Amino acid sequence: MVESSASSSSLVSVNSPSTFPFFKCTFLDKDTDLNEIPIWNNDFAILLSYWLQQRANHDDIFGSFRWANANTNSLGEVDLITDAEHIKKLLKVSFNKHSQISMIVHRLGRTILLDEFDVHSHLLRLEKNEWTWFRDFFLDNILRNISVKHIYKKNKTRDELIRKDRLVKFLCQSVELPHLTRLNSTNNDECQTSTNEITAEKLLQQIKELVNANNYIDDDHNHTNLTSSPFQRTVNWTFENMKMLIGSDLPIFGDEQHPAVSLRLRDMNKPINVLTGIDCWLDNLMCNVPELAMCYHVDGIVQSYEIVKTEELPYREGCEFPPDIIRDLATNLLSFLKANATKEGHTYWLFKGPDDDIVKLYDLTSLCDTNRDDNPYTLPVATLFYKMAHNMVSKSDHETRSKESGTIRTLLKHCLDMLNPEKFPEYHCAAAYMMSDLYIDDNVSEQSWTSDGSDIQDPDSLNDDLPFEQDNDSHSYTCVDIKTLTQPQQHRFRKHPDVERLAPIHGNLDKRATEALKYLVEALRSNTIHRRVQATTNSDQTNEQDKSSSTTTINNEKSKVIVPLPYQGTRHSSKILIDNKNHLTNDKRLKSIILHKAAAAYFCLVDRNEKEKNYGSCLRYLRLALNCYSAELKLQSMDHNNSSTECKKLLSYIMSIAGDCRLMIAHVTSTEEEEKHREQYYIMNDVDLEIQKVIDEVGINANSSEFAWVSEFTTNIDRNLFASVHAYEYAINIVRNLGDHEKKRLHLLTKRFGNVRNEMGVYWMNKCAEAVKNLDQEAAKEIKDQFRKSFESFDAGIQAFEKINDISNIALLHSNLGRLMRYYAQFYVPIVNGIRQEFSQQERQSYQKAFDYYLRGLKLVENRIDLHEVYRTLSWELSNTYFTMATSLQDYAPLSTMSQDDIEKEIIDCMTRALKYLDVELNTSSSDRYSLAKYRAATIHHRLASLLHNTFRAQNNVTRRKRLRALASLHYQKALELFSPNDNPLEYLRLLIEEVALTDFELQNATDNPSRLKYSQQGLRASFQCQECVGIIEQHRTSSDPDDYNETFSQEAQRLLSILNGRIQTFLKEMVKIYKITNNKKVIYEDYKEMYSISLRINETSITFSKDLYDAIERLKKIYEKNNSD
């Protein structure tokens, strides 16, 4: 990198060939005759002559495209790509009024491409049949004001030919020959000759490489040979903030004193002028050459050399020029081009006629009435658009690619719009495929890009129309005065590209997938056209092999653009759509690549529709995705390619989401929803039909394919769950073999598999529960089969969760197995003639299994604070199971197989355990099961109290009777503490009455009056405690809410109140009898007699019975309290 001091900022980076960049220079002696032919190597002279010819022939209309294709990384990064000679010609325009400029201009993003266009050669020679559309425009619009004679031809005068010949000889003799050792012995002449030939041959080969002689273009029409370069070196030139990529073949020499110097041959009879000075200065400046060696001659006889510093050239006498003008001209001219050549893909013509004071820029694409296919620039420009897009895709990460998706999409859209698929099917196919890849990446996953698009959609984000291309300029051309171009900062240079772009791709996933499929269909159509043309061509060439061979060689030279596929596979494998011989890959392989992308797009549509609960569409897209995959697999086998990792990975994703969809469909129960899904299932749009057509051509029958079961539409819950299970299994088997990097997905899939196994187990368990309610002995075998299916599903789920150590779900599935065993216990309930029989041994075994499963689950989570909710659930279910078994034992005691004591012990044990596992809920007052848990605990204490009560009645042992009495009272009290009289008035009253009954039983068994009086008083006091419940029952009776006093409630209340009234009468009657025979208790006797009379006067059949009883108890309490106070 060198900065010039010639009043301008110039940074140069020169990329030289691998060979030695400069010729070693020898300065010729005075009086050397340049008219003599070099005698040492004629081949070298020929090469130099070609070099000079190339240098003088800079009108290759596709030169910038060759250079752009060879340096695709620079596209969009530099401001200008062109030949150094073109830059010099433009920058000398203000110093040469008679100069003529004719250049073709193209715009690709930030980059301008400039090429020389020889008007005389291409437009005015009548034997030329090309460029007719341009010629018509030129004749109608340009030649009206310019005479044909003013259109310059190439200088082919005798003087010019002599000048070129002398230059060749001068350059030839300026190269220092290799030193050859001369031997004295004449016997060594043969050896010396051999050595000389070898050395010369090496030098010649070095020169051949240097001048790229192999890139010589024999046919002017071979304009699509875009990857070769005629230039000796690449120059990255930064001039006044303008970045340019320049091809230069300036001969550069050097020696020890002058490491890099350019050579010029000058006739001393002709003075040096400004144009020569600018030419030399720009050549050296662009190639970073610090010195110029000017060789002066007279009629070919060398006179002298002059070494001039590059920075001194603008101030040399005779050729002075201000560098600032060159700087301003360059800046303004590039700004003019960027401001007006704004449409990518359009062909512009920059023209200045001889003696014109203005430079005009014509938009030929808009002005000329022609089909784009007639424009020879169509394919080169479209190819560069493709390459720019491909570079952006292949060299960026996902985030950058998303941000640049608008630019990439614009480039590809230009490419597709420019290429007629009938004429350029190969490139159209490649571009359409890349466009689809822009919407849907092959590197598909369930969470990576499927969640990339927001549901809030920019209406323009998926619109591929180019509105800025539809506005045709009303002006036929734009122009700028040459004087204006030389004025400082007249057109301030803009760093940022001013071409318009489509919006980046955002939006709903289904829209993106739909767009991707649209372009995939375009790719398939282009491929079909290509194969048809290919077949016709092959047929025509069968009898013309020799001619075909030469033609093929030329055709292959016409398009050497390698077009890699722009997805993950291309970045890490050798998959390409167009091979290095510029042909589309074979038909089978190409279709398999496109169908793989289609399968990925359909996967995305499944994902989106699954989120929107359009399950019919999900199944349809699953069918298409799997059909694409099956076709891809078959094509790969036909092409002797094994299924790639990407294919297997995609199949695993499809199967995974298929499992999700079939599971969700199993939950659909609405008839309307089923019909909606059925309708969605059978809809096929044009794109789907096109892709299905290709699948059919491959020979895939959707109804009999390997994956037909995945996308089957059915409302049968069992079949949907079964399909879901097997889809997950399929995905798991694939992912398991993909390697350790897929462990996370394997974990997720295993969890989903466990979940659906649980769902299937619950489904069959619910079937069992329904069957048990209406047990039919004839269906017993079928019910057992349902139990088996449920058990196997739960067991498989547990095994799956154990593989991923999912403790929570393992515990919950153990809970479900416990519930299943409870239903199994109900299945074994013995019923004869509709009457429930004694508790059976099969019931006991089933309950024991249930206990075991619940306890296993509890053990897993008992010390896990984070799984406390699971622990609560399991404890609740286990408590319920113990309670259910205890009530069954208590209500249907197996007295025929067990003793009463053993039964009671087992009941008490179960009830105690039920209470134990209720403690978790009772200690969590915020629990939603707290009230229910309190009621259950009260019920358990009530049942325990009732059991002990009954045992107490049958017990003869005094000590044991006391213990049983105390325990019964304890449980009655605990039950009363847990029951709320307001919430459970009947239960509360029943408890109190049973406790009163316990005292009544003791009264009946007492033999002496003091004991009988004691028990009577205890029983009466206990009866008084029922007054609150009686009052609450009365409130229910008078409530305006009919639910507060429904028939069931009223009947049970009536029964309990009658029992209570009877007990009160019993206690009062006994007390009246005792006090009647007691001599000193006459007053008390009268009071109790009155109390007894009050109880007898209560009418139990009255509608106000509850109120009357409440009032009676109130009166009895007052009389009783008066006697006790006395």
XYZ file of C-alpha atoms in Angstrom, residues 651-653 655-656 724-736:
18
model
C -37.613 -37.271 8.430
C -37.134 -37.280 12.189
C -38.642 -33.783 12.393
C -42.239 -37.858 12.251
C -41.942 -35.870 15.443
C -48.736 -40.939 17.349
C -46.856 -43.555 19.376
C -45.266 -45.111 16.322
C -44.397 -41.750 14.756
C -42.449 -40.830 17.896
C -40.787 -44.246 17.916
C -39.748 -43.759 14.309
C -38.271 -40.340 15.071
C -36.451 -41.643 18.152
C -34.833 -44.482 16.207
C -33.508 -41.994 13.644
C -32.254 -39.409 16.131
C -30.585 -42.070 18.242
